[in-house]
mmCIF file of C-alpha atoms in Angstrom:
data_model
loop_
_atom_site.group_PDB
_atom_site.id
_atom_site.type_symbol
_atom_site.label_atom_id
_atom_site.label_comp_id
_atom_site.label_asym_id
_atom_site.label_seq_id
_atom_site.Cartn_x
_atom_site.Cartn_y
_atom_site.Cartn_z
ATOM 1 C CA UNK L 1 88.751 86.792 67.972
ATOM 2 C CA UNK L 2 88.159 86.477 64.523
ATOM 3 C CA UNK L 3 91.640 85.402 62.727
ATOM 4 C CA UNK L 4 93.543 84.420 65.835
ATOM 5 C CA UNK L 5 95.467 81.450 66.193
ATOM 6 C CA UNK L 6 95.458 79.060 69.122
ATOM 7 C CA UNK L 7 97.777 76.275 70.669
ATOM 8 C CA UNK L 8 95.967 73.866 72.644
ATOM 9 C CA UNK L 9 97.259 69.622 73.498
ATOM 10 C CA UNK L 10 96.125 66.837 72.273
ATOM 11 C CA UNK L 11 92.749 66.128 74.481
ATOM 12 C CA UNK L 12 92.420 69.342 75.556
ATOM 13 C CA UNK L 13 88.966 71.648 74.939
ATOM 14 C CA UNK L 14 88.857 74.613 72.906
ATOM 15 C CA UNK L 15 85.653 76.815 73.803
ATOM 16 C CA UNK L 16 84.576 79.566 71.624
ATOM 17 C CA UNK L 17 81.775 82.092 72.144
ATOM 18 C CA UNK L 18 80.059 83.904 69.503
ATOM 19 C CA UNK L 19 77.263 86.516 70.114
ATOM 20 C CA UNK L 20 74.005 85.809 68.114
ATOM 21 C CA UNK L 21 70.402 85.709 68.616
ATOM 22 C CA UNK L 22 67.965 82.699 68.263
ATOM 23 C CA UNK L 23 64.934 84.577 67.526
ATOM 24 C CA UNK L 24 66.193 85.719 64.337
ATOM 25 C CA UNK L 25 66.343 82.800 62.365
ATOM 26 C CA UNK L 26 70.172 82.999 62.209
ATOM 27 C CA UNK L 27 72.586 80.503 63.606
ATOM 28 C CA UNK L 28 76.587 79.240 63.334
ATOM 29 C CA UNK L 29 77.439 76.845 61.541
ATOM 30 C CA UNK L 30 80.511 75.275 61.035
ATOM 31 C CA UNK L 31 81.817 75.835 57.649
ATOM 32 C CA UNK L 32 85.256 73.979 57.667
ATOM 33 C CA UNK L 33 86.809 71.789 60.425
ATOM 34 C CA UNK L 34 89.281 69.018 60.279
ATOM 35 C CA UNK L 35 87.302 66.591 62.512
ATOM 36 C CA UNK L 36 90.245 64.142 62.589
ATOM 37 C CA UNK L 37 92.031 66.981 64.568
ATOM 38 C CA UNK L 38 89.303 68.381 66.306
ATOM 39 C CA UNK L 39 85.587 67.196 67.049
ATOM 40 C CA UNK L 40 82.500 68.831 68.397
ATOM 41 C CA UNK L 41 81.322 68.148 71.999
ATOM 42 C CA UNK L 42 77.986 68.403 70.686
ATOM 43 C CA UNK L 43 75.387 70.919 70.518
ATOM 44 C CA UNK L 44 76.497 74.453 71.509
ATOM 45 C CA UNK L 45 75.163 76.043 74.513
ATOM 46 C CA UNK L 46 73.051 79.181 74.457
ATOM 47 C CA UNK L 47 72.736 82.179 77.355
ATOM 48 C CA UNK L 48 70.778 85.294 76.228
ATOM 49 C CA UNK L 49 71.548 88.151 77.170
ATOM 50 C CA UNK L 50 68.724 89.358 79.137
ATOM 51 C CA UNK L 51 65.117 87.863 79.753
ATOM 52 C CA UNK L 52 63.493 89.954 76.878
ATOM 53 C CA UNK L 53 62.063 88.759 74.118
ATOM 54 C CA UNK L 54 63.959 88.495 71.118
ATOM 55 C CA UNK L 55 66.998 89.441 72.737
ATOM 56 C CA UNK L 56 70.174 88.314 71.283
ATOM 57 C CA UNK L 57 72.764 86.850 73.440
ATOM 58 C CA UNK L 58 76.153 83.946 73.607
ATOM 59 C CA UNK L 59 76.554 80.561 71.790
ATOM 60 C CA UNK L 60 79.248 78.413 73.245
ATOM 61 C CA UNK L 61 80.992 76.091 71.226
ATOM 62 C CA UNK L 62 82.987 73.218 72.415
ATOM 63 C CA UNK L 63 86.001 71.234 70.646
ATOM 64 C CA UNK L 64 88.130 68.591 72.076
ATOM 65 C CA UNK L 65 91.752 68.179 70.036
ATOM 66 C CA UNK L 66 91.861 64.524 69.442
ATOM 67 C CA UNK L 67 95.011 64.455 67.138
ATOM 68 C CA UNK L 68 98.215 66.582 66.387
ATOM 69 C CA UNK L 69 98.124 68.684 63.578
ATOM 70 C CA UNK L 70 96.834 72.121 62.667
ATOM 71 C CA UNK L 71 93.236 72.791 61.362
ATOM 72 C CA UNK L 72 91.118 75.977 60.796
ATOM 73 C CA UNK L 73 87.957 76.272 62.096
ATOM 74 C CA UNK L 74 85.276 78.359 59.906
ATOM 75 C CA UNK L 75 82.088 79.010 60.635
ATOM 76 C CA UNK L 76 79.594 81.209 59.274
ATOM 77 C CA UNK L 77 76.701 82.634 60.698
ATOM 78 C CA UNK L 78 73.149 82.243 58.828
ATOM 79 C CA UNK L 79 69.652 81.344 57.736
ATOM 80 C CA UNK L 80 70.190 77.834 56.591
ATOM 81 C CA UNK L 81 66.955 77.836 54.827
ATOM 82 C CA UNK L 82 68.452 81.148 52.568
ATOM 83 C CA UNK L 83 70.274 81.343 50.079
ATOM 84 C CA UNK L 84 71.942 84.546 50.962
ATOM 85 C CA UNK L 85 75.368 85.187 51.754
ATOM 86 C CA UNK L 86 76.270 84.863 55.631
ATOM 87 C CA UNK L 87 75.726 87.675 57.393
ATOM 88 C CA UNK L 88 79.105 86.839 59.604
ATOM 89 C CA UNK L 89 81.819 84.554 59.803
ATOM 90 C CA UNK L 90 84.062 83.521 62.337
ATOM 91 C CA UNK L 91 87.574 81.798 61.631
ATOM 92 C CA UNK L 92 90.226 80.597 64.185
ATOM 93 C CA UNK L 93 93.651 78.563 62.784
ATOM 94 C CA UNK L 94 94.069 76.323 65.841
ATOM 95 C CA UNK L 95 96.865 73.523 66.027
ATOM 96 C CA UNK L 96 97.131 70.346 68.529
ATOM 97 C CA UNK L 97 100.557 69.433 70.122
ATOM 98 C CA UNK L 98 101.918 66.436 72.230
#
């Protein structure tokens, strides 16, 4: 959830799920992220929510914590080719232990 904080160990995943929908144009993108705490697993992976057309449906994110410290993760969800304000955002204060 939105504003939550998280413990997770060093090499460890964090996985985080945010509802969206392809077909609109929209997408997350990550907004601020200390990548020397925590890196992206790559591109995130997308189920929709039913076989309809232009339904929306669930991104999954994944992070691996590859140093101790504490980092917040912001992302904001978009038209990148807008200039408009984001339509949502997402924020999670997550730190890395032993």
């Amino acid at each position: 959830m939105s504003g939550s904080e998280v413990s997770v160990k060093k090499g460890e995943n964090v996985e985080i799920k945010l509802n969206g929908n392809a077909s609109t144009g929209y997408s997350w993108v990550v907004k601020e992220l200390d990548e020397s705490i925590l890196q992206s697993n790559g591109d995130p992976d997308y189920k929709a929510d039913s076989s309809l057309v232009g339904s929306g449906g669930t991104y999954t994110y994944s992070f691996k914590a590859i140093e101790t410290g504490t980092t917040t993760l912001k992302m904001v969800y978009l038209r990148t080719f807008e200039n408009n304000p984001p339509a949502r955002e997402f924020e999670l204060k997550i730190t890395v232990t032993q």
